[in-house]
mmCIF file of C-alpha atoms in Angstrom:
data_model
loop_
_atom_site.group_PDB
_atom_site.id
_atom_site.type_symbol
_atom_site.label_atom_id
_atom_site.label_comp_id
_atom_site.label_asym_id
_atom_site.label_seq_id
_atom_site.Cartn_x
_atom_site.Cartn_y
_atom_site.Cartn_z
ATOM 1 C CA UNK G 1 -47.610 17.151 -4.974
ATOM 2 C CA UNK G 2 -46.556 20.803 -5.877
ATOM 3 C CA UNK G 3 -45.360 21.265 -9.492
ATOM 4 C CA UNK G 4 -42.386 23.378 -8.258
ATOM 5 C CA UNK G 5 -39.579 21.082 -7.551
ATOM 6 C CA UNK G 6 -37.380 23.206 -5.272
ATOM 7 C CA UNK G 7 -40.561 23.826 -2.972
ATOM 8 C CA UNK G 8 -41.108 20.245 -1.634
ATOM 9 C CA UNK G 9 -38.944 19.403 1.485
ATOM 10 C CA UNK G 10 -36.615 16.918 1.659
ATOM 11 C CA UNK G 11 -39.047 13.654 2.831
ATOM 12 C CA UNK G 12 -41.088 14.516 -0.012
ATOM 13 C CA UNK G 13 -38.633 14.492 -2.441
ATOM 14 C CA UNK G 14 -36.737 11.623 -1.882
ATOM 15 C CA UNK G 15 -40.210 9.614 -1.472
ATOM 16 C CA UNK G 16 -40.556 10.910 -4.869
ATOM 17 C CA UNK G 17 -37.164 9.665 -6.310
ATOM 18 C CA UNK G 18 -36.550 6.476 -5.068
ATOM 19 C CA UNK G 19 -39.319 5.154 -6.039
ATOM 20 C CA UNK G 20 -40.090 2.517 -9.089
ATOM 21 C CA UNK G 21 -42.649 5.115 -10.821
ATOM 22 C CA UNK G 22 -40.193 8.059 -10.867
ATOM 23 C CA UNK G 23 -37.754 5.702 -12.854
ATOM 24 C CA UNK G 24 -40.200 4.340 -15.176
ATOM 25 C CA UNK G 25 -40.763 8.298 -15.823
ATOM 26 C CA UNK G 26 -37.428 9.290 -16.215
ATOM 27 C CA UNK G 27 -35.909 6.271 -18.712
ATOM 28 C CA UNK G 28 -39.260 7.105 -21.073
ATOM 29 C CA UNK G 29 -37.580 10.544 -21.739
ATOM 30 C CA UNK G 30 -34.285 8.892 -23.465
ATOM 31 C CA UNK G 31 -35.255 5.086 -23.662
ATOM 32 C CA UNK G 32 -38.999 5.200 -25.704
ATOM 33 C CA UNK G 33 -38.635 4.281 -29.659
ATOM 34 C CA UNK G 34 -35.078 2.931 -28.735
ATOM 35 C CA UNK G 35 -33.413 -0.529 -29.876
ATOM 36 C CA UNK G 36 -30.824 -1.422 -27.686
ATOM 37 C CA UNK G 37 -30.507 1.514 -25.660
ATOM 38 C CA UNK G 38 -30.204 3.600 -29.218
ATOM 39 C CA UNK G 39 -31.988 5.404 -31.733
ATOM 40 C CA UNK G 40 -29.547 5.396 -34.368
ATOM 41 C CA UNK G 41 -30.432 3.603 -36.816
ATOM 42 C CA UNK G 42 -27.109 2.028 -38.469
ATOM 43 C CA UNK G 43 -25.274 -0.659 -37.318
ATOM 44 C CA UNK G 44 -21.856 1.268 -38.768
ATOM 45 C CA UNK G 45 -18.568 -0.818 -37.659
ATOM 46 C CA UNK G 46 -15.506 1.280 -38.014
ATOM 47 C CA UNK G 47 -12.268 0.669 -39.715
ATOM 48 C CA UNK G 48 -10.323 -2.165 -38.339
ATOM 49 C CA UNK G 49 -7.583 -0.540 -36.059
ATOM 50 C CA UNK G 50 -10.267 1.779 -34.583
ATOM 51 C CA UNK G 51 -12.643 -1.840 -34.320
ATOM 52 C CA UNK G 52 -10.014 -3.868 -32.339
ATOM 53 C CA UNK G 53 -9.465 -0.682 -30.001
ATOM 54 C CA UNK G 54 -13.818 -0.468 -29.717
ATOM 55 C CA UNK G 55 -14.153 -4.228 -28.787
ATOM 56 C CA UNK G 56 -11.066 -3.734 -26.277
ATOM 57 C CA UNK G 57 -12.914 -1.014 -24.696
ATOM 58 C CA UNK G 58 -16.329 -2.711 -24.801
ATOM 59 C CA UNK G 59 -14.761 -5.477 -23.262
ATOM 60 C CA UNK G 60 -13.358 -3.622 -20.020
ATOM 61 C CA UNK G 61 -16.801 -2.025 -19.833
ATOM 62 C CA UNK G 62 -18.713 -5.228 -20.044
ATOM 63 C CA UNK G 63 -16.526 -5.961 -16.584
ATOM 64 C CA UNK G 64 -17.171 -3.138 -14.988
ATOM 65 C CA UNK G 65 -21.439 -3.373 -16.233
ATOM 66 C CA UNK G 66 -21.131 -7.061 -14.737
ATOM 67 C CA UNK G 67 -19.493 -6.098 -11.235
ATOM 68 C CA UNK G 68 -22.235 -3.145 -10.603
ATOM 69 C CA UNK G 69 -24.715 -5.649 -11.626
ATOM 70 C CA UNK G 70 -23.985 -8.398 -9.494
ATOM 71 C CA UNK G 71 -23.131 -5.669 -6.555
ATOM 72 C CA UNK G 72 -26.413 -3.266 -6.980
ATOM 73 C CA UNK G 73 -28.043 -6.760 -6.734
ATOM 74 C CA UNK G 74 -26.053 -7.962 -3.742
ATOM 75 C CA UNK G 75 -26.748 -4.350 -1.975
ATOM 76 C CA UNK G 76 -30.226 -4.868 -2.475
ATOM 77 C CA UNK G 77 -30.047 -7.479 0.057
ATOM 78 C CA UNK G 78 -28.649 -5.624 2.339
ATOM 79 C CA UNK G 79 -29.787 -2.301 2.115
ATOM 80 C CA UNK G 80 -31.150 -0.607 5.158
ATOM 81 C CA UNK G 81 -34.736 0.250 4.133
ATOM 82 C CA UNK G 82 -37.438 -0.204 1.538
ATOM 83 C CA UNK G 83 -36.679 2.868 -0.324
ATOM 84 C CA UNK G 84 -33.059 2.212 -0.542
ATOM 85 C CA UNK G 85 -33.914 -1.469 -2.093
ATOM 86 C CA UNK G 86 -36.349 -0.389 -4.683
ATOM 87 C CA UNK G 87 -33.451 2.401 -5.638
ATOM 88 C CA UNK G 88 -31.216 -0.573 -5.886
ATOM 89 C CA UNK G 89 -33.555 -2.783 -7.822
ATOM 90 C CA UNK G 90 -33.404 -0.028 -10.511
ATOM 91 C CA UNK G 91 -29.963 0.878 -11.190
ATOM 92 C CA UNK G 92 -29.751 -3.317 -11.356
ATOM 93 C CA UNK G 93 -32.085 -3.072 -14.401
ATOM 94 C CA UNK G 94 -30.178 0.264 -15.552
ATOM 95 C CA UNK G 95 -26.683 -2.151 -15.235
ATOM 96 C CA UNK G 96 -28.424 -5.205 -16.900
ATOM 97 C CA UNK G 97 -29.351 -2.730 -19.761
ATOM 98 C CA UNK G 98 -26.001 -1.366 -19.992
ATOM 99 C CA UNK G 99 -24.305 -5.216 -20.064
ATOM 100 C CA UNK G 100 -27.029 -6.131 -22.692
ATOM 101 C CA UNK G 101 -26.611 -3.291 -25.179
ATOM 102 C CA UNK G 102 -22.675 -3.411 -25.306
ATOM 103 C CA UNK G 103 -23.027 -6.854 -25.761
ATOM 104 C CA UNK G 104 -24.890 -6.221 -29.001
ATOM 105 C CA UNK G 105 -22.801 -3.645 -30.020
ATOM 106 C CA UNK G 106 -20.154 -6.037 -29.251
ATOM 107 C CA UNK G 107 -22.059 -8.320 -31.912
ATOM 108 C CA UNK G 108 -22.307 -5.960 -34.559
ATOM 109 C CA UNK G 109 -18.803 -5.647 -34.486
ATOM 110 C CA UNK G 110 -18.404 -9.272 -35.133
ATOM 111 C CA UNK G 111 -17.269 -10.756 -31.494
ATOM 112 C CA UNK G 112 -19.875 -13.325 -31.805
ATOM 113 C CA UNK G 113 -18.707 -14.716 -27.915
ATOM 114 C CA UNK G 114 -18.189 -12.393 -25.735
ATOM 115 C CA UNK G 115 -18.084 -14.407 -22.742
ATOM 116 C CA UNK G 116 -14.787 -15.525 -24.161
ATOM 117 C CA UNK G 117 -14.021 -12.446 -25.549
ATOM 118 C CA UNK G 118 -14.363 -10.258 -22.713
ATOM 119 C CA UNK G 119 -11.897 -12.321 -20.248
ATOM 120 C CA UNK G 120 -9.133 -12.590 -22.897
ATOM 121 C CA UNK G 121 -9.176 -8.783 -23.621
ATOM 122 C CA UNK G 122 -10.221 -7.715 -19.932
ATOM 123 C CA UNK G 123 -7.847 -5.324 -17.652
ATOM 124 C CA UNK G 124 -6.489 -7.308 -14.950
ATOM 125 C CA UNK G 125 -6.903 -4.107 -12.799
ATOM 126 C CA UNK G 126 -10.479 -4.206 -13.386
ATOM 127 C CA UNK G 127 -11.081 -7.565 -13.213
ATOM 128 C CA UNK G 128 -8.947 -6.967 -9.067
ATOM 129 C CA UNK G 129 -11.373 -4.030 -8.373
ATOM 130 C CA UNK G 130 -14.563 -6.103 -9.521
ATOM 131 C CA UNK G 131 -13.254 -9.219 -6.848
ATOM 132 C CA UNK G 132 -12.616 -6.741 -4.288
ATOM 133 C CA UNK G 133 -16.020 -5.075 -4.941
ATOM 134 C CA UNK G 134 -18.000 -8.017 -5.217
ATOM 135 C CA UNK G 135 -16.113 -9.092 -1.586
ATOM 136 C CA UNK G 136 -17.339 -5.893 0.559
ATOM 137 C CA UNK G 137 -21.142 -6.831 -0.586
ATOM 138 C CA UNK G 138 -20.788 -10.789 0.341
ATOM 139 C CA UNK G 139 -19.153 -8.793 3.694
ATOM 140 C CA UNK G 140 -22.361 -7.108 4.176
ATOM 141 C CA UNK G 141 -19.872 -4.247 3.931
ATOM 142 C CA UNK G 142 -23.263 -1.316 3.009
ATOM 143 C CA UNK G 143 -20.532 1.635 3.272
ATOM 144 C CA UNK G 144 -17.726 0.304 1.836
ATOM 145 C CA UNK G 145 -19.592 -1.265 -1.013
ATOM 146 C CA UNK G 146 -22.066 1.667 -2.230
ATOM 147 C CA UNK G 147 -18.026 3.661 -1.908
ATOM 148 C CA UNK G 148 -16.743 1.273 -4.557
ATOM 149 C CA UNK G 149 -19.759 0.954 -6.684
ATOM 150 C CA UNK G 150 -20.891 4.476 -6.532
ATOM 151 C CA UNK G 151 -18.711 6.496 -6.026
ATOM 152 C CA UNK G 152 -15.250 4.911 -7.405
ATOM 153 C CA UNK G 153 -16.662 2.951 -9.979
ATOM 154 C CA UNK G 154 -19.465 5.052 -11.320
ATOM 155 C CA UNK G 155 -17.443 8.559 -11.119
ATOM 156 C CA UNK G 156 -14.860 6.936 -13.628
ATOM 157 C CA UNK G 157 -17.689 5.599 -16.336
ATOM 158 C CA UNK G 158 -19.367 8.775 -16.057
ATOM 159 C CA UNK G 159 -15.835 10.921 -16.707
ATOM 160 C CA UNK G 160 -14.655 7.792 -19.742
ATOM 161 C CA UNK G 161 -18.353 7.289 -21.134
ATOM 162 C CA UNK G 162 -18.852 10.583 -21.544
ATOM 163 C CA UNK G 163 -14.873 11.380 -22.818
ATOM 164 C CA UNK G 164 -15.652 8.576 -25.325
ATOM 165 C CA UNK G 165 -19.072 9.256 -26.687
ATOM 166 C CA UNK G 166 -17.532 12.321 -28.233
ATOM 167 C CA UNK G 167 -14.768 10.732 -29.984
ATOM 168 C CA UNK G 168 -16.033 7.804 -31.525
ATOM 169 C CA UNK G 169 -18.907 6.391 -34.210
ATOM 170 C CA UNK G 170 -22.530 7.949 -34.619
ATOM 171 C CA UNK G 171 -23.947 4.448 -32.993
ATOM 172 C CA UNK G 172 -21.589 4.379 -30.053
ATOM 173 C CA UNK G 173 -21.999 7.284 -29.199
ATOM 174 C CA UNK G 174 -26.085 7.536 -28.946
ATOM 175 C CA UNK G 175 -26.118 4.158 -26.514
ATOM 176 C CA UNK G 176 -22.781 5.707 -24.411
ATOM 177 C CA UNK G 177 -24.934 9.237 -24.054
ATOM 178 C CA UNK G 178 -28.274 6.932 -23.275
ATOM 179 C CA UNK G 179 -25.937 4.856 -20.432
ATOM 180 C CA UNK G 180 -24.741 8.171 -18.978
ATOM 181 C CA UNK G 181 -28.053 9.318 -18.425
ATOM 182 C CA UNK G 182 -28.991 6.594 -16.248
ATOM 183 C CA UNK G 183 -25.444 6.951 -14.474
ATOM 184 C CA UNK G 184 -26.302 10.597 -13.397
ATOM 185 C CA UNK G 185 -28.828 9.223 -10.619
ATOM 186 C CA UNK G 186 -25.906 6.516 -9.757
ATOM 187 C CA UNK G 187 -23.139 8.522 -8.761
ATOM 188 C CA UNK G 188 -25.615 10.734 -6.942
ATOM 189 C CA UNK G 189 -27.354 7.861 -4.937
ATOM 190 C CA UNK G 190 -24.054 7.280 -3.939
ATOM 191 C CA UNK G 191 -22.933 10.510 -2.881
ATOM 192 C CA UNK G 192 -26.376 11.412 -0.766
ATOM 193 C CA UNK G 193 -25.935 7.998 0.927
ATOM 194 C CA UNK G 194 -22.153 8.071 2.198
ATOM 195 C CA UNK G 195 -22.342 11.874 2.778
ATOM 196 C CA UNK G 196 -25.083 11.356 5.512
ATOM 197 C CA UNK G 197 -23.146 8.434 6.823
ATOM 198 C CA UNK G 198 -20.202 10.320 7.279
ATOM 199 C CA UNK G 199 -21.485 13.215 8.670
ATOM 200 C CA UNK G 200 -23.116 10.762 11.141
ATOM 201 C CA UNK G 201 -20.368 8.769 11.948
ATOM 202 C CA UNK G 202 -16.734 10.540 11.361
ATOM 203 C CA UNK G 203 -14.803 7.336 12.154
ATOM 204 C CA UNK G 204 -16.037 6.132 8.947
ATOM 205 C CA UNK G 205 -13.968 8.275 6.535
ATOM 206 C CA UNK G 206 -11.166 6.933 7.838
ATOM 207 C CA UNK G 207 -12.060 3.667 7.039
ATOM 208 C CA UNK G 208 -13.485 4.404 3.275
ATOM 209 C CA UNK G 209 -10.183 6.562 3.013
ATOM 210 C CA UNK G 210 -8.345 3.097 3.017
ATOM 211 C CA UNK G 211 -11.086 1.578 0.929
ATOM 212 C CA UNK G 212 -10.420 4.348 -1.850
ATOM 213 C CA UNK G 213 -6.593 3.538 -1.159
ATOM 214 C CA UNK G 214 -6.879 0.102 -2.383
ATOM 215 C CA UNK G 215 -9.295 0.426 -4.985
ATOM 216 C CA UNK G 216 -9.125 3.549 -7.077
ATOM 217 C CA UNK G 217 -5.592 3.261 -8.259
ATOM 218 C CA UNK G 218 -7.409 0.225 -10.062
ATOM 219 C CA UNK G 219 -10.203 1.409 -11.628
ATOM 220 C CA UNK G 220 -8.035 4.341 -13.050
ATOM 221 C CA UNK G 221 -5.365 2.051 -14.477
ATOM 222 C CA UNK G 222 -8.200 0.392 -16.186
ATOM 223 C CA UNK G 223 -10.042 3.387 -17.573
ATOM 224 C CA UNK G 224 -6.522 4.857 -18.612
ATOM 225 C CA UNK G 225 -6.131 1.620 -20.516
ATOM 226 C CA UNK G 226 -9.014 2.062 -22.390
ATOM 227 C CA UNK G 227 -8.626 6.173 -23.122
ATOM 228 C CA UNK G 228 -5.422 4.790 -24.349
ATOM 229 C CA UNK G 229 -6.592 2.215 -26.408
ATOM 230 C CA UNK G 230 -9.236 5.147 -27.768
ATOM 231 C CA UNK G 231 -6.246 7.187 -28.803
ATOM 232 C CA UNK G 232 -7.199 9.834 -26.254
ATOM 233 C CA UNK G 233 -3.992 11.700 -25.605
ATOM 234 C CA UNK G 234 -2.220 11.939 -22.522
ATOM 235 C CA UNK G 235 -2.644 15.490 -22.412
ATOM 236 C CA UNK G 236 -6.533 15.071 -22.990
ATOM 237 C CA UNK G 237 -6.706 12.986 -19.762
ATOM 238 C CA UNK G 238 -6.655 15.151 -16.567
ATOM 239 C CA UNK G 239 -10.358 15.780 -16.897
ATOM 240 C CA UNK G 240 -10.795 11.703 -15.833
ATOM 241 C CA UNK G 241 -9.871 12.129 -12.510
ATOM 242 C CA UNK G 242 -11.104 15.149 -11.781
ATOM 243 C CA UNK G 243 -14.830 14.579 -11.381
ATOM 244 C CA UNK G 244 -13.819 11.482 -9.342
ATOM 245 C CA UNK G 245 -11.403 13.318 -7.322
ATOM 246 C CA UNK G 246 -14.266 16.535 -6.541
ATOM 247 C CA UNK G 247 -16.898 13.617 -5.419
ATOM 248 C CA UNK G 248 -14.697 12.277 -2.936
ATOM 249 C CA UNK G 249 -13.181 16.038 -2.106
ATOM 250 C CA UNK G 250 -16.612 16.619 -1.659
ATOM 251 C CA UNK G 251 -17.235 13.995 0.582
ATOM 252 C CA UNK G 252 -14.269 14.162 2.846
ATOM 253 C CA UNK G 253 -12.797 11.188 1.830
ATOM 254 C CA UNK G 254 -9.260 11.716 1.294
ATOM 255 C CA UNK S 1 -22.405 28.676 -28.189
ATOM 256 C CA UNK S 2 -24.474 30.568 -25.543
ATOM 257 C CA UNK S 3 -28.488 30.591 -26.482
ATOM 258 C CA UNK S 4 -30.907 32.059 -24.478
ATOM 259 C CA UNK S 5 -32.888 29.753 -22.040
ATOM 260 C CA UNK S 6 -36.846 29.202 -22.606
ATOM 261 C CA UNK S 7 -37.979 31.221 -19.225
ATOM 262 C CA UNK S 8 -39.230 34.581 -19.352
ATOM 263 C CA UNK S 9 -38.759 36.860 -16.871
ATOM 264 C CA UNK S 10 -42.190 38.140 -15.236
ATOM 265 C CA UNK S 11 -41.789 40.343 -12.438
ATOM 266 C CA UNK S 12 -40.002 40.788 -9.510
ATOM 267 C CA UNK S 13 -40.998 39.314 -5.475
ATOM 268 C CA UNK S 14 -41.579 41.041 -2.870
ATOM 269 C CA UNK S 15 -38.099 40.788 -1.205
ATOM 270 C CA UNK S 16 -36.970 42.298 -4.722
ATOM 271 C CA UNK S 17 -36.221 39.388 -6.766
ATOM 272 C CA UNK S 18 -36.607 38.188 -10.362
ATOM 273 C CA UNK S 19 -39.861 35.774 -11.088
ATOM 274 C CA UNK S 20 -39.784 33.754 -14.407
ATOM 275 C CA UNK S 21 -42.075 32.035 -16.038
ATOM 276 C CA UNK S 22 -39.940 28.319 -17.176
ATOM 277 C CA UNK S 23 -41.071 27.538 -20.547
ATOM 278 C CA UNK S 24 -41.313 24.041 -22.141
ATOM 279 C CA UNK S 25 -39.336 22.332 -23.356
ATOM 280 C CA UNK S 26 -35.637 22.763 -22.569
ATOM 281 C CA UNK S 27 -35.029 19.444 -24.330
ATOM 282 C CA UNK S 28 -33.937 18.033 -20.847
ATOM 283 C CA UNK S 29 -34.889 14.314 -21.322
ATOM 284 C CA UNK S 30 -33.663 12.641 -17.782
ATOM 285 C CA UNK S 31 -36.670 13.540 -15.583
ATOM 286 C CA UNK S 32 -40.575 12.963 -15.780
ATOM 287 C CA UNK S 33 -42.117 14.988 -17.933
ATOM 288 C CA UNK S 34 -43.639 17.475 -15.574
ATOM 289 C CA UNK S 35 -40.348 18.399 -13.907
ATOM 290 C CA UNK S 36 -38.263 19.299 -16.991
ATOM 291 C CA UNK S 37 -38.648 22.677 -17.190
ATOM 292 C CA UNK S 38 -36.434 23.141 -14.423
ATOM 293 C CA UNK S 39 -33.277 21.494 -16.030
ATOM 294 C CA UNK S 40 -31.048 21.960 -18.734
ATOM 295 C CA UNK S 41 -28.133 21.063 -20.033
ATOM 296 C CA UNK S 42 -25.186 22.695 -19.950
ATOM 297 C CA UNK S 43 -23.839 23.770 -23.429
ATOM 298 C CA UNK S 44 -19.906 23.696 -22.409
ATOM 299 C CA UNK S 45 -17.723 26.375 -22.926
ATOM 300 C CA UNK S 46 -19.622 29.533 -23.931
ATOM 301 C CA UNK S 47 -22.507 29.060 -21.720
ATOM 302 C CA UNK S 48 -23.799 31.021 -18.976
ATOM 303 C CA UNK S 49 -26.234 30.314 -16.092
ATOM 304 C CA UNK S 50 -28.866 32.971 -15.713
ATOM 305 C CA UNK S 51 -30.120 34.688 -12.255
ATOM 306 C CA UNK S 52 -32.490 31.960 -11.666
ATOM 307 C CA UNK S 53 -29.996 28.761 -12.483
ATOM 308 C CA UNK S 54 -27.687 26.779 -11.091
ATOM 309 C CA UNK S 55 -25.122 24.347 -11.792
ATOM 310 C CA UNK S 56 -25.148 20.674 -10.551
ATOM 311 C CA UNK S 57 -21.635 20.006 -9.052
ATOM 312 C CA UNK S 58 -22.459 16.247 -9.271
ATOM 313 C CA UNK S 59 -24.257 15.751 -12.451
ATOM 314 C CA UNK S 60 -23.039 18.725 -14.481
ATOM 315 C CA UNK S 61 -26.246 19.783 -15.838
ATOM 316 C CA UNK S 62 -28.055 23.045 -15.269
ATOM 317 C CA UNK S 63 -31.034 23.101 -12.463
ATOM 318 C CA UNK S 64 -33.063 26.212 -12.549
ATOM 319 C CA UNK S 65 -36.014 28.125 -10.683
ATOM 320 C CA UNK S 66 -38.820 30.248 -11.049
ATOM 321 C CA UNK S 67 -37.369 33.067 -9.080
ATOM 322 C CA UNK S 68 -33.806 34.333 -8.726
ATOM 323 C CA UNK S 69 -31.333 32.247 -7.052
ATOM 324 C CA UNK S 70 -29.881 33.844 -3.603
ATOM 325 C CA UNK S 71 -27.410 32.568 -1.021
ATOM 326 C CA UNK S 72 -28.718 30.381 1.435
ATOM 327 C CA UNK S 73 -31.599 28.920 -1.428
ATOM 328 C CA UNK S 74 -32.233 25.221 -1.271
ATOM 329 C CA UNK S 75 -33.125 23.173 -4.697
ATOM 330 C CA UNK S 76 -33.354 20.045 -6.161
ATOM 331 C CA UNK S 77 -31.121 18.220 -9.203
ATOM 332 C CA UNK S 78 -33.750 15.450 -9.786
ATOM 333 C CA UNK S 79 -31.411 13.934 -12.660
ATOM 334 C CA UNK S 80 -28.909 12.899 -10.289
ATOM 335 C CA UNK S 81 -31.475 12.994 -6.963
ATOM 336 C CA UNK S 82 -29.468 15.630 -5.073
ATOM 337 C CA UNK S 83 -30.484 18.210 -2.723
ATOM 338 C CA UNK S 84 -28.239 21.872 -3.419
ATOM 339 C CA UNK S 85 -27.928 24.607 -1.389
ATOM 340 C CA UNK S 86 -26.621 27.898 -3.169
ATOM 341 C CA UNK S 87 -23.780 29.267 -1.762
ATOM 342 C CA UNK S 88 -20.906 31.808 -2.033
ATOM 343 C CA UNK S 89 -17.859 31.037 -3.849
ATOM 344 C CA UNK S 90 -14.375 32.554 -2.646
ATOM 345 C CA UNK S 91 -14.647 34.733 -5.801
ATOM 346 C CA UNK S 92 -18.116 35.637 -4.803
ATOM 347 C CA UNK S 93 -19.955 33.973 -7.325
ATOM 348 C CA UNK S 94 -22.854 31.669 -6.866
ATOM 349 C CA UNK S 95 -22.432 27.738 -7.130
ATOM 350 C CA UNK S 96 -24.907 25.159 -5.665
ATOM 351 C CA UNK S 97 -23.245 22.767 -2.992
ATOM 352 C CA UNK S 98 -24.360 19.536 -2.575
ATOM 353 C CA UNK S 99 -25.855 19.343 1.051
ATOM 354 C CA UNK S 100 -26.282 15.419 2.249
#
């Protein structure tokens, strides 16, 4: 293979990418010498008005971790090739990391259950989007599902990881900027995928445009919530929707 | 904010465009090692993409090239495993598209 990216064509490259090796490659970069998805060594917990509003937070993104791992796994099933499984198969292991590490940070904080934690503090908006997510893959539902996971799902934890990791503690902030690394190849998985679909079939942007009408007024409210319960002012907020809104701009999805 | 990026500009092609020589190590962490040099990241406000970069509309990180980027170019943002095309803004200024 070339050493010049941008001259390979297009089989080569995603050959290349979704492959097993290629992620084992790219996680070394930001992942080797880490504990729990961070290099920072202290285990600071901040003071206690700013700790309730962390564990809320965690909480909500312990629900949306859990729904993209149970879907990725579910779309593994039904993916259309090999490639698109072993793709899959990682970003399951990237959302199983991302579930395990806030869980510990969860710890350190001093919720010492989180599986009763995380309902009693969970965004019933969420908690909606990650039934209705986790009903399009039992569906077999490939479009519809990679939309929600994706697209609407991952768009919004990119914009409120990466709105968060610069407003909070030195240890949050290292395993939030280690997660978002991982969720750059998620959100573009899912915008390669859909945007051939549509441009093969144009019925289905109708359909996903209903999709996106049910679901993303939910996973907004949700990640709202939790900018709120960060303290992130209203004013500071436009720039969540944004990204999601120029993914879906992009793909015709309106 | 804006600090210069490790490539260094070698000659021009025969079609009359810049050739640069990417230099290690950007600091761009999110690829395999041997496909680094031709990513950065972008340094917010106060940053500026140079002839032979490009911006990621997906990703939001900075994909670059050995030669100056043109209309029409095709390249690769192997952090978020999207094929770009560079195209023509309405205010004339270059921006990679994503092309599916």
């Amino acid at each position: 293979m070339t050493d010049d990216i941008h001259a390979l064509d297009e089989e080569a490259f995603f050959d290349e990418v979704y492959t097993f090796q290629h992620w084992f490659d790219s996680v070394e970069g930001y992942l080797h010498d880490t504990r729990f998805g961070r290099k920072h060594p202290t285990s600071e917990v901040p003071s206690e008005g700013r700790r309730e509003a962390l564990i809320s937070t965690l909480c909500n993104y312990c629900v949306g971790e859990t729904a993209a791992l149970e879907a990725s796994s579910g779309l593994v099933v039904i993916a259309p090739n090999r490639a698109l499984k072993v793709f899959l198969a990682t970003q399951a292991a990237d959302e199983a990391r991302h579930l395990e590490v806030f869980y510990r940070r969860l710890a350190e904080l001093g919720v010492h259950d989180p599986e009763a934690e995380i309902p009693k503090r969970a965004s019933a908006s969420l908690l909606e989007f990650k039934r209705s997510l986790l009903e399009l893959v039992d569906a077999r539902d490939w479009d519809a599902a990679i939309f929600a996971q994706n697209v609407v799902l991952e768009s919004m934890e990119f914009t409120t990881f990466g709105t968060h990791m610069r407003r909070t503690d030195d240890a949050t902030a290292d395993m939030l900027a280690r997660i978002l690394r991982d969720e750059r190849r998620h959100i573009g998985f899912g915008e390669t995928q859909l945007g051939r679909r549509l441009h093969a079939d144009p019925v289905l942007k109708a359909r996903l445009s209903r999709v996106r009408a049910r679901l993303d007024p939910l996973v907004l409210a949700s990640f709202t919530e939790s900018l709120e319960a960060l303290g992130v002012a209203r004013g500071d907020r436009p720039e969540l929707a944004k990204d999601y809104l120029q993914t879906v701009g992009r793909l015709g999805v309106e | 904010m804006s600090q210069p990026s490790p490539a260094r500009e070698i000659g021009v092609d025969r079609d009359g465009r810049r050739r640069y020589e990417l230099l290690d190590d950007t600091g761009f962490d999110e690829v395999p090692k041997k496909y680094r040099k031709f990513y950065r990241r972008w340094r917010g406000p106060g940053d500026s993409l140079a002839p032979n970069e490009a911006f990621c509309p997906v990703c939001k990180i900075v994909v670059r090239s050995s030669r100056e980027l043109r209309e029409g170019d095709k390249i690769y943002c192997m952090a978020c495993m999207t094929r770009l095309r560079i195209g023509l803004s309405d205010d004339g200024i270059l921006e990679a598209r994503a092309v599916y």
